[in-house]
């Protein structure tokens, strides 16, 4: 038994070392850029697959295998059409050409009105930006205009043969207007990339990431009230069941005290296993370590 526990512990340690190892690249080596998710900016918990929008996509969508933390974070990574190689700088590449119909234009307009953001992943670094630009009009009469970003400019930093930071911007880009258009309309998506050297080490690259989401998010009071009411109802049901069981037990014990030993006093029901809670499981040290790491992961993910 102890050999199996030792083997399992070594396997977990090996997986931890392999997952934390830094990836090194050669010049002009292709690094896959994954599209991940989209959602409203002021509600990051509401996310959808990036390919749920009318955007450039490959003929066959290939998804990336996710880790436990990525699944808990709601990631939906898939291969993209972006071709960005290590240290290769270029001004403009055509990603694809799309023909948008009435429904496609309506979906994009609604997403831009809700301030949808997108998230890409490049060498395990998140890249976030907005789908378009919303131009608010006067209050009375209330109207606004929506514009779609069709060109993305990627900026990367590297140290030696490792990627340190990744960012995307639309500075100086003229967006495409989605107002008063007559579908079908054809749009061309393009992108560019710049690479810059840096002295920041790979171990400290997470400190270079910029804060994208606002510090104070919208509080969903209806969801909080719904959760509190549900918890109270569940606690009430559990208390009713426990009171019913205890009442039956007290009634049975009172009958036993009155009639002596004529009634069988053998334990039954949940009392049969009351001593099992003090029985140590096999590989208790490994079990405690796994439970501790699980609670640590859950705490970090909730923060």
mmCIF file of C-alpha atoms in Angstrom:
data_model
loop_
_atom_site.group_PDB
_atom_site.id
_atom_site.type_symbol
_atom_site.label_atom_id
_atom_site.label_comp_id
_atom_site.label_asym_id
_atom_site.label_seq_id
_atom_site.Cartn_x
_atom_site.Cartn_y
_atom_site.Cartn_z
ATOM 1 C CA UNK A 1 0.000 0.000 0.000
ATOM 2 C CA UNK A 2 2.775 2.443 0.898
ATOM 3 C CA UNK A 3 4.446 1.798 -2.460
ATOM 4 C CA UNK A 4 1.306 2.801 -4.315
ATOM 5 C CA UNK A 5 1.073 5.986 -2.217
ATOM 6 C CA UNK A 6 4.744 6.793 -2.889
ATOM 7 C CA UNK A 7 4.292 6.236 -6.631
ATOM 8 C CA UNK A 8 1.224 8.470 -6.698
ATOM 9 C CA UNK A 9 3.076 11.220 -4.831
ATOM 10 C CA UNK A 10 6.026 11.078 -7.239
ATOM 11 C CA UNK A 11 3.650 11.232 -10.196
ATOM 12 C CA UNK A 12 1.957 14.363 -8.808
ATOM 13 C CA UNK A 13 5.347 15.971 -8.184
ATOM 14 C CA UNK A 14 6.452 15.200 -11.757
ATOM 15 C CA UNK A 15 3.275 16.704 -13.191
ATOM 16 C CA UNK A 16 3.801 19.843 -11.088
ATOM 17 C CA UNK A 17 7.375 20.239 -12.348
ATOM 18 C CA UNK A 18 6.384 19.722 -15.987
ATOM 19 C CA UNK A 19 3.512 22.199 -15.761
ATOM 20 C CA UNK A 20 5.732 24.923 -14.284
ATOM 21 C CA UNK A 21 8.540 24.515 -16.827
ATOM 22 C CA UNK A 22 9.063 27.528 -19.113
ATOM 23 C CA UNK A 23 8.645 27.071 -22.863
ATOM 24 C CA UNK A 24 11.527 28.245 -25.033
ATOM 25 C CA UNK A 25 11.225 29.111 -28.723
ATOM 26 C CA UNK A 26 13.510 29.567 -31.684
ATOM 27 C CA UNK A 27 13.431 32.536 -34.037
ATOM 28 C CA UNK A 28 10.475 32.471 -36.464
ATOM 29 C CA UNK A 29 8.950 29.491 -34.649
ATOM 30 C CA UNK A 30 5.163 29.464 -34.813
ATOM 31 C CA UNK A 31 3.348 29.926 -31.511
ATOM 32 C CA UNK A 32 -0.334 29.072 -31.489
ATOM 33 C CA UNK A 33 -2.722 31.865 -30.582
ATOM 34 C CA UNK A 34 -5.929 30.503 -29.065
ATOM 35 C CA UNK A 35 -9.248 32.305 -29.051
ATOM 36 C CA UNK A 36 -10.985 31.874 -25.731
ATOM 37 C CA UNK A 37 -14.162 33.672 -24.749
ATOM 38 C CA UNK A 38 -16.251 36.826 -25.035
ATOM 39 C CA UNK A 39 -18.615 38.518 -22.634
ATOM 40 C CA UNK A 40 -19.878 41.842 -21.247
ATOM 41 C CA UNK A 41 -17.158 43.969 -19.690
ATOM 42 C CA UNK A 42 -19.048 44.798 -16.497
ATOM 43 C CA UNK A 43 -20.030 41.156 -15.872
ATOM 44 C CA UNK A 44 -16.932 38.977 -16.393
ATOM 45 C CA UNK A 45 -18.731 35.909 -15.001
ATOM 46 C CA UNK A 46 -21.009 35.868 -18.070
ATOM 47 C CA UNK A 47 -18.884 34.393 -20.848
ATOM 48 C CA UNK A 48 -19.519 32.747 -24.198
ATOM 49 C CA UNK A 49 -17.400 30.968 -26.759
ATOM 50 C CA UNK A 50 -15.557 33.334 -29.074
ATOM 51 C CA UNK A 51 -16.854 31.500 -32.128
ATOM 52 C CA UNK A 52 -20.460 32.124 -31.035
ATOM 53 C CA UNK A 53 -20.065 35.487 -32.805
ATOM 54 C CA UNK A 54 -19.786 36.007 -36.583
ATOM 55 C CA UNK A 55 -15.973 36.218 -36.636
ATOM 56 C CA UNK A 56 -13.129 34.642 -38.594
ATOM 57 C CA UNK A 57 -12.867 30.942 -37.862
ATOM 58 C CA UNK A 58 -11.136 27.897 -39.371
ATOM 59 C CA UNK A 59 -13.052 25.322 -41.374
ATOM 60 C CA UNK A 60 -12.591 22.783 -38.574
ATOM 61 C CA UNK A 61 -12.585 24.110 -35.012
ATOM 62 C CA UNK A 62 -10.006 22.370 -32.813
ATOM 63 C CA UNK A 63 -10.247 22.887 -29.073
ATOM 64 C CA UNK A 64 -7.339 22.825 -26.672
ATOM 65 C CA UNK A 65 -7.291 20.414 -23.740
ATOM 66 C CA UNK A 66 -7.848 22.413 -20.552
ATOM 67 C CA UNK A 67 -6.501 22.092 -17.040
ATOM 68 C CA UNK A 68 -8.683 22.049 -13.928
ATOM 69 C CA UNK A 69 -8.030 25.723 -13.229
ATOM 70 C CA UNK A 70 -8.916 26.710 -16.802
ATOM 71 C CA UNK A 71 -12.159 24.735 -16.653
ATOM 72 C CA UNK A 72 -13.122 26.390 -13.359
ATOM 73 C CA UNK A 73 -12.331 29.777 -14.897
ATOM 74 C CA UNK A 74 -14.755 29.115 -17.766
ATOM 75 C CA UNK A 75 -12.141 28.953 -20.525
ATOM 76 C CA UNK A 76 -13.087 27.659 -23.993
ATOM 77 C CA UNK A 77 -9.818 27.752 -25.906
ATOM 78 C CA UNK A 78 -9.793 26.891 -29.599
ATOM 79 C CA UNK A 79 -7.330 27.258 -32.476
ATOM 80 C CA UNK A 80 -7.455 30.497 -34.451
ATOM 81 C CA UNK A 81 -6.419 31.706 -37.910
ATOM 82 C CA UNK A 82 -3.762 34.067 -36.514
ATOM 83 C CA UNK A 83 -0.226 33.167 -37.624
ATOM 84 C CA UNK A 84 2.260 34.907 -35.336
ATOM 85 C CA UNK A 85 5.800 33.555 -35.138
ATOM 86 C CA UNK A 86 8.426 34.279 -32.500
ATOM 87 C CA UNK A 87 10.199 37.646 -33.038
ATOM 88 C CA UNK A 88 8.577 38.201 -36.462
ATOM 89 C CA UNK A 89 7.402 41.781 -36.948
ATOM 90 C CA UNK A 90 4.953 42.656 -39.722
ATOM 91 C CA UNK A 91 2.677 45.574 -40.485
ATOM 92 C CA UNK A 92 -0.406 43.929 -41.875
ATOM 93 C CA UNK A 93 -1.723 40.457 -42.637
ATOM 94 C CA UNK A 94 -5.171 39.532 -43.866
ATOM 95 C CA UNK A 95 -6.955 37.258 -41.419
ATOM 96 C CA UNK A 96 -10.091 36.591 -43.464
ATOM 97 C CA UNK A 97 -12.918 38.207 -45.378
ATOM 98 C CA UNK A 98 -16.460 37.916 -44.077
ATOM 99 C CA UNK A 99 -19.850 38.586 -45.594
ATOM 100 C CA UNK A 100 -22.268 39.669 -42.880
ATOM 101 C CA UNK A 101 -25.998 39.197 -43.193
ATOM 102 C CA UNK A 102 -28.814 40.885 -41.304
ATOM 103 C CA UNK A 103 -28.571 38.494 -38.348
ATOM 104 C CA UNK A 104 -24.779 38.766 -38.174
ATOM 105 C CA UNK A 105 -24.889 42.566 -38.098
ATOM 106 C CA UNK A 106 -27.567 42.480 -35.400
ATOM 107 C CA UNK A 107 -25.494 40.084 -33.240
ATOM 108 C CA UNK A 108 -22.413 42.286 -33.533
ATOM 109 C CA UNK A 109 -24.378 45.444 -32.762
ATOM 110 C CA UNK A 110 -25.879 43.888 -29.615
ATOM 111 C CA UNK A 111 -22.463 42.654 -28.490
ATOM 112 C CA UNK A 112 -20.861 46.079 -28.973
ATOM 113 C CA UNK A 113 -23.758 47.791 -27.169
ATOM 114 C CA UNK A 114 -23.151 45.469 -24.197
ATOM 115 C CA UNK A 115 -19.421 46.354 -24.296
ATOM 116 C CA UNK A 116 -18.318 42.839 -25.151
ATOM 117 C CA UNK A 117 -14.645 42.076 -24.670
ATOM 118 C CA UNK A 118 -12.669 39.190 -26.149
ATOM 119 C CA UNK A 119 -9.877 37.123 -24.641
ATOM 120 C CA UNK A 120 -7.083 35.379 -26.550
ATOM 121 C CA UNK A 121 -4.293 33.239 -25.104
ATOM 122 C CA UNK A 122 -0.711 33.380 -26.408
ATOM 123 C CA UNK A 123 1.907 31.249 -24.646
ATOM 124 C CA UNK A 124 -0.462 31.008 -21.646
ATOM 125 C CA UNK A 125 -0.686 34.813 -21.497
ATOM 126 C CA UNK A 126 -4.178 36.354 -21.671
ATOM 127 C CA UNK A 127 -4.762 39.047 -24.307
ATOM 128 C CA UNK A 128 -7.928 41.101 -23.855
ATOM 129 C CA UNK A 129 -9.553 43.776 -25.964
ATOM 130 C CA UNK A 130 -12.937 45.084 -27.100
ATOM 131 C CA UNK A 131 -14.901 43.907 -30.134
ATOM 132 C CA UNK A 132 -15.909 47.387 -31.150
ATOM 133 C CA UNK A 133 -16.539 50.968 -30.144
ATOM 134 C CA UNK A 134 -19.800 52.417 -28.838
ATOM 135 C CA UNK A 135 -20.489 56.087 -29.456
ATOM 136 C CA UNK A 136 -23.190 57.368 -27.139
ATOM 137 C CA UNK A 137 -25.600 60.038 -28.366
ATOM 138 C CA UNK A 138 -27.686 62.604 -26.479
ATOM 139 C CA UNK A 139 -30.122 61.502 -23.803
ATOM 140 C CA UNK A 140 -33.174 62.889 -25.607
ATOM 141 C CA UNK A 141 -33.614 61.478 -28.142
ATOM 142 C CA UNK A 142 -31.472 58.537 -27.034
ATOM 143 C CA UNK A 143 -29.427 57.001 -29.823
ATOM 144 C CA UNK A 144 -25.949 55.605 -30.225
ATOM 145 C CA UNK A 145 -23.670 54.321 -32.953
ATOM 146 C CA UNK A 146 -21.721 51.076 -33.084
ATOM 147 C CA UNK A 147 -18.381 50.490 -34.779
ATOM 148 C CA UNK A 148 -16.472 47.229 -35.300
ATOM 149 C CA UNK A 149 -12.713 46.872 -34.959
ATOM 150 C CA UNK A 150 -11.441 45.014 -38.020
ATOM 151 C CA UNK A 151 -7.717 45.464 -37.359
ATOM 152 C CA UNK A 152 -5.835 44.355 -34.237
ATOM 153 C CA UNK A 153 -2.266 45.340 -33.416
ATOM 154 C CA UNK A 154 -0.403 42.860 -31.205
ATOM 155 C CA UNK A 155 2.590 43.882 -29.114
ATOM 156 C CA UNK A 156 4.938 41.305 -27.605
ATOM 157 C CA UNK A 157 8.011 41.438 -25.385
ATOM 158 C CA UNK A 158 10.655 38.739 -25.192
ATOM 159 C CA UNK A 159 13.729 37.947 -23.141
ATOM 160 C CA UNK A 160 16.133 35.650 -24.959
ATOM 161 C CA UNK A 161 14.011 32.803 -26.296
ATOM 162 C CA UNK A 162 10.995 33.273 -24.001
ATOM 163 C CA UNK A 163 7.809 35.317 -24.329
ATOM 164 C CA UNK A 164 7.412 37.808 -21.491
ATOM 165 C CA UNK A 165 4.289 39.829 -22.274
ATOM 166 C CA UNK A 166 1.510 40.070 -24.856
ATOM 167 C CA UNK A 167 -0.941 42.879 -25.509
ATOM 168 C CA UNK A 168 -3.378 44.070 -28.163
ATOM 169 C CA UNK A 169 -4.488 47.577 -29.117
ATOM 170 C CA UNK A 170 -6.518 49.450 -31.715
ATOM 171 C CA UNK A 171 -4.743 52.811 -31.522
ATOM 172 C CA UNK A 172 -4.829 54.635 -34.842
ATOM 173 C CA UNK A 173 -7.247 52.124 -36.369
ATOM 174 C CA UNK A 174 -10.375 53.371 -38.133
ATOM 175 C CA UNK A 175 -13.318 51.121 -37.186
ATOM 176 C CA UNK A 176 -16.020 49.936 -39.560
ATOM 177 C CA UNK A 177 -19.427 51.491 -38.988
ATOM 178 C CA UNK A 178 -22.373 49.146 -38.465
ATOM 179 C CA UNK A 179 -24.938 51.953 -38.597
ATOM 180 C CA UNK A 180 -27.428 52.257 -41.436
ATOM 181 C CA UNK A 181 -25.751 49.468 -43.421
ATOM 182 C CA UNK A 182 -27.453 47.363 -46.050
ATOM 183 C CA UNK A 183 -26.560 43.674 -45.645
ATOM 184 C CA UNK A 184 -24.954 41.691 -47.016
ATOM 185 C CA UNK A 185 -21.789 43.688 -46.311
ATOM 186 C CA UNK A 186 -18.213 42.494 -46.800
ATOM 187 C CA UNK A 187 -15.518 43.252 -44.230
ATOM 188 C CA UNK A 188 -11.833 42.320 -44.122
ATOM 189 C CA UNK A 189 -10.144 41.479 -40.817
ATOM 190 C CA UNK A 190 -6.420 42.229 -40.607
ATOM 191 C CA UNK A 191 -3.745 42.199 -37.890
ATOM 192 C CA UNK A 192 -0.153 43.276 -37.253
ATOM 193 C CA UNK A 193 2.535 42.404 -34.701
ATOM 194 C CA UNK A 194 5.564 44.050 -33.076
ATOM 195 C CA UNK A 195 8.257 42.417 -30.926
ATOM 196 C CA UNK A 196 10.408 44.291 -28.408
ATOM 197 C CA UNK A 197 13.225 42.999 -26.179
ATOM 198 C CA UNK A 198 13.023 43.341 -22.403
ATOM 199 C CA UNK A 199 15.167 42.529 -19.382
ATOM 200 C CA UNK A 200 12.267 41.233 -17.317
ATOM 201 C CA UNK A 201 12.769 37.589 -16.342
ATOM 202 C CA UNK A 202 10.326 34.834 -17.215
ATOM 203 C CA UNK A 203 9.536 34.210 -13.526
ATOM 204 C CA UNK A 204 8.330 37.818 -13.148
ATOM 205 C CA UNK A 205 6.352 38.077 -16.375
ATOM 206 C CA UNK A 206 2.997 37.958 -14.588
ATOM 207 C CA UNK A 207 3.820 41.312 -12.987
ATOM 208 C CA UNK A 208 3.752 42.936 -16.431
ATOM 209 C CA UNK A 209 0.098 42.075 -17.054
ATOM 210 C CA UNK A 210 -2.176 45.100 -17.018
ATOM 211 C CA UNK A 211 -5.422 45.268 -15.044
ATOM 212 C CA UNK A 212 -8.235 44.996 -17.586
ATOM 213 C CA UNK A 213 -11.425 44.589 -15.569
ATOM 214 C CA UNK A 214 -12.732 47.338 -13.262
ATOM 215 C CA UNK A 215 -12.042 47.011 -9.563
ATOM 216 C CA UNK A 216 -15.694 47.529 -8.617
ATOM 217 C CA UNK A 217 -18.090 45.335 -10.596
ATOM 218 C CA UNK A 218 -21.862 45.461 -10.719
ATOM 219 C CA UNK A 219 -23.455 43.623 -7.789
ATOM 220 C CA UNK A 220 -26.252 41.247 -8.804
ATOM 221 C CA UNK A 221 -28.533 41.616 -5.802
ATOM 222 C CA UNK A 222 -31.239 39.394 -7.287
ATOM 223 C CA UNK A 223 -28.824 36.470 -7.612
ATOM 224 C CA UNK A 224 -27.559 37.003 -4.060
ATOM 225 C CA UNK A 225 -31.107 37.064 -2.636
ATOM 226 C CA UNK A 226 -32.001 33.972 -4.655
ATOM 227 C CA UNK A 227 -28.983 32.095 -3.290
ATOM 228 C CA UNK A 228 -29.712 33.135 0.306
ATOM 229 C CA UNK A 229 -33.353 32.025 0.073
ATOM 230 C CA UNK A 230 -32.294 28.695 -1.438
ATOM 231 C CA UNK A 231 -29.779 28.080 1.361
ATOM 232 C CA UNK A 232 -32.393 28.925 4.020
ATOM 233 C CA UNK A 233 -34.892 26.498 2.457
ATOM 234 C CA UNK A 234 -32.325 23.697 2.284
ATOM 235 C CA UNK A 235 -31.309 24.275 5.906
ATOM 236 C CA UNK A 236 -34.968 24.213 6.905
ATOM 237 C CA UNK A 237 -35.556 20.885 5.159
ATOM 238 C CA UNK A 238 -32.481 19.360 6.785
ATOM 239 C CA UNK A 239 -33.535 20.569 10.228
ATOM 240 C CA UNK A 240 -37.015 19.123 9.767
ATOM 241 C CA UNK A 241 -35.587 15.737 8.809
ATOM 242 C CA UNK A 242 -33.169 15.745 11.756
ATOM 243 C CA UNK A 243 -35.925 16.748 14.204
ATOM 244 C CA UNK A 244 -38.153 13.957 12.916
ATOM 245 C CA UNK A 245 -35.396 11.361 13.310
ATOM 246 C CA UNK A 246 -34.450 12.571 16.782
ATOM 247 C CA UNK A 247 -38.082 12.645 17.887
ATOM 248 C CA UNK A 248 -38.554 9.020 16.838
ATOM 249 C CA UNK A 249 -35.363 8.021 18.642
ATOM 250 C CA UNK A 250 -36.417 9.760 21.862
ATOM 251 C CA UNK A 251 -39.833 8.107 21.704
ATOM 252 C CA UNK A 252 -38.222 4.697 21.221
ATOM 253 C CA UNK A 253 -35.826 5.221 24.143
ATOM 254 C CA UNK A 254 -38.705 6.276 26.402
ATOM 255 C CA UNK A 255 -40.528 3.069 25.547
ATOM 256 C CA UNK A 256 -37.387 1.032 26.334
ATOM 257 C CA UNK A 257 -37.007 2.741 29.730
ATOM 258 C CA UNK A 258 -40.629 2.023 30.629
ATOM 259 C CA UNK A 259 -40.749 -1.634 29.489
ATOM 260 C CA UNK A 260 -37.234 -2.697 30.507
ATOM 261 C CA UNK A 261 -35.344 -5.215 28.388
ATOM 262 C CA UNK A 262 -38.359 -6.742 26.652
ATOM 263 C CA UNK A 263 -37.673 -4.701 23.482
ATOM 264 C CA UNK A 264 -34.595 -5.343 21.399
ATOM 265 C CA UNK A 265 -32.086 -2.587 22.032
ATOM 266 C CA UNK A 266 -29.799 -3.269 19.067
ATOM 267 C CA UNK A 267 -28.652 -0.197 17.215
ATOM 268 C CA UNK A 268 -30.112 0.410 13.791
ATOM 269 C CA UNK A 269 -30.021 2.949 10.970
ATOM 270 C CA UNK A 270 -27.308 5.597 11.018
ATOM 271 C CA UNK A 271 -26.098 4.521 14.488
ATOM 272 C CA UNK A 272 -24.577 1.351 13.006
ATOM 273 C CA UNK A 273 -21.792 3.363 11.303
ATOM 274 C CA UNK A 274 -21.201 5.958 14.039
ATOM 275 C CA UNK A 275 -17.826 4.416 14.886
ATOM 276 C CA UNK A 276 -16.568 4.541 11.282
ATOM 277 C CA UNK A 277 -15.832 8.245 11.533
ATOM 278 C CA UNK A 278 -12.879 7.431 13.795
ATOM 279 C CA UNK A 279 -11.370 4.875 11.395
ATOM 280 C CA UNK A 280 -8.252 6.123 9.561
ATOM 281 C CA UNK A 281 -8.341 5.778 5.745
ATOM 282 C CA UNK A 282 -5.377 4.300 3.804
ATOM 283 C CA UNK A 283 -2.688 6.807 2.718
ATOM 284 C CA UNK A 284 -3.975 9.367 5.193
ATOM 285 C CA UNK A 285 -0.952 11.685 4.774
ATOM 286 C CA UNK A 286 -1.374 11.786 0.993
ATOM 287 C CA UNK A 287 -5.107 12.310 1.379
ATOM 288 C CA UNK A 288 -4.521 15.276 3.704
ATOM 289 C CA UNK A 289 -2.008 16.777 1.257
ATOM 290 C CA UNK A 290 -4.405 16.431 -1.694
ATOM 291 C CA UNK A 291 -7.301 17.944 0.268
ATOM 292 C CA UNK A 292 -5.090 20.826 1.389
ATOM 293 C CA UNK A 293 -3.938 21.549 -2.164
ATOM 294 C CA UNK A 294 -7.533 21.340 -3.395
ATOM 295 C CA UNK A 295 -8.664 23.921 -0.845
ATOM 296 C CA UNK A 296 -5.693 26.101 -1.809
ATOM 297 C CA UNK A 297 -6.640 25.926 -5.506
ATOM 298 C CA UNK A 298 -10.275 26.719 -4.731
ATOM 299 C CA UNK A 299 -9.269 29.688 -2.586
ATOM 300 C CA UNK A 300 -6.904 31.089 -5.237
ATOM 301 C CA UNK A 301 -9.524 30.623 -7.965
ATOM 302 C CA UNK A 302 -12.194 32.424 -5.912
ATOM 303 C CA UNK A 303 -9.842 35.350 -5.299
#
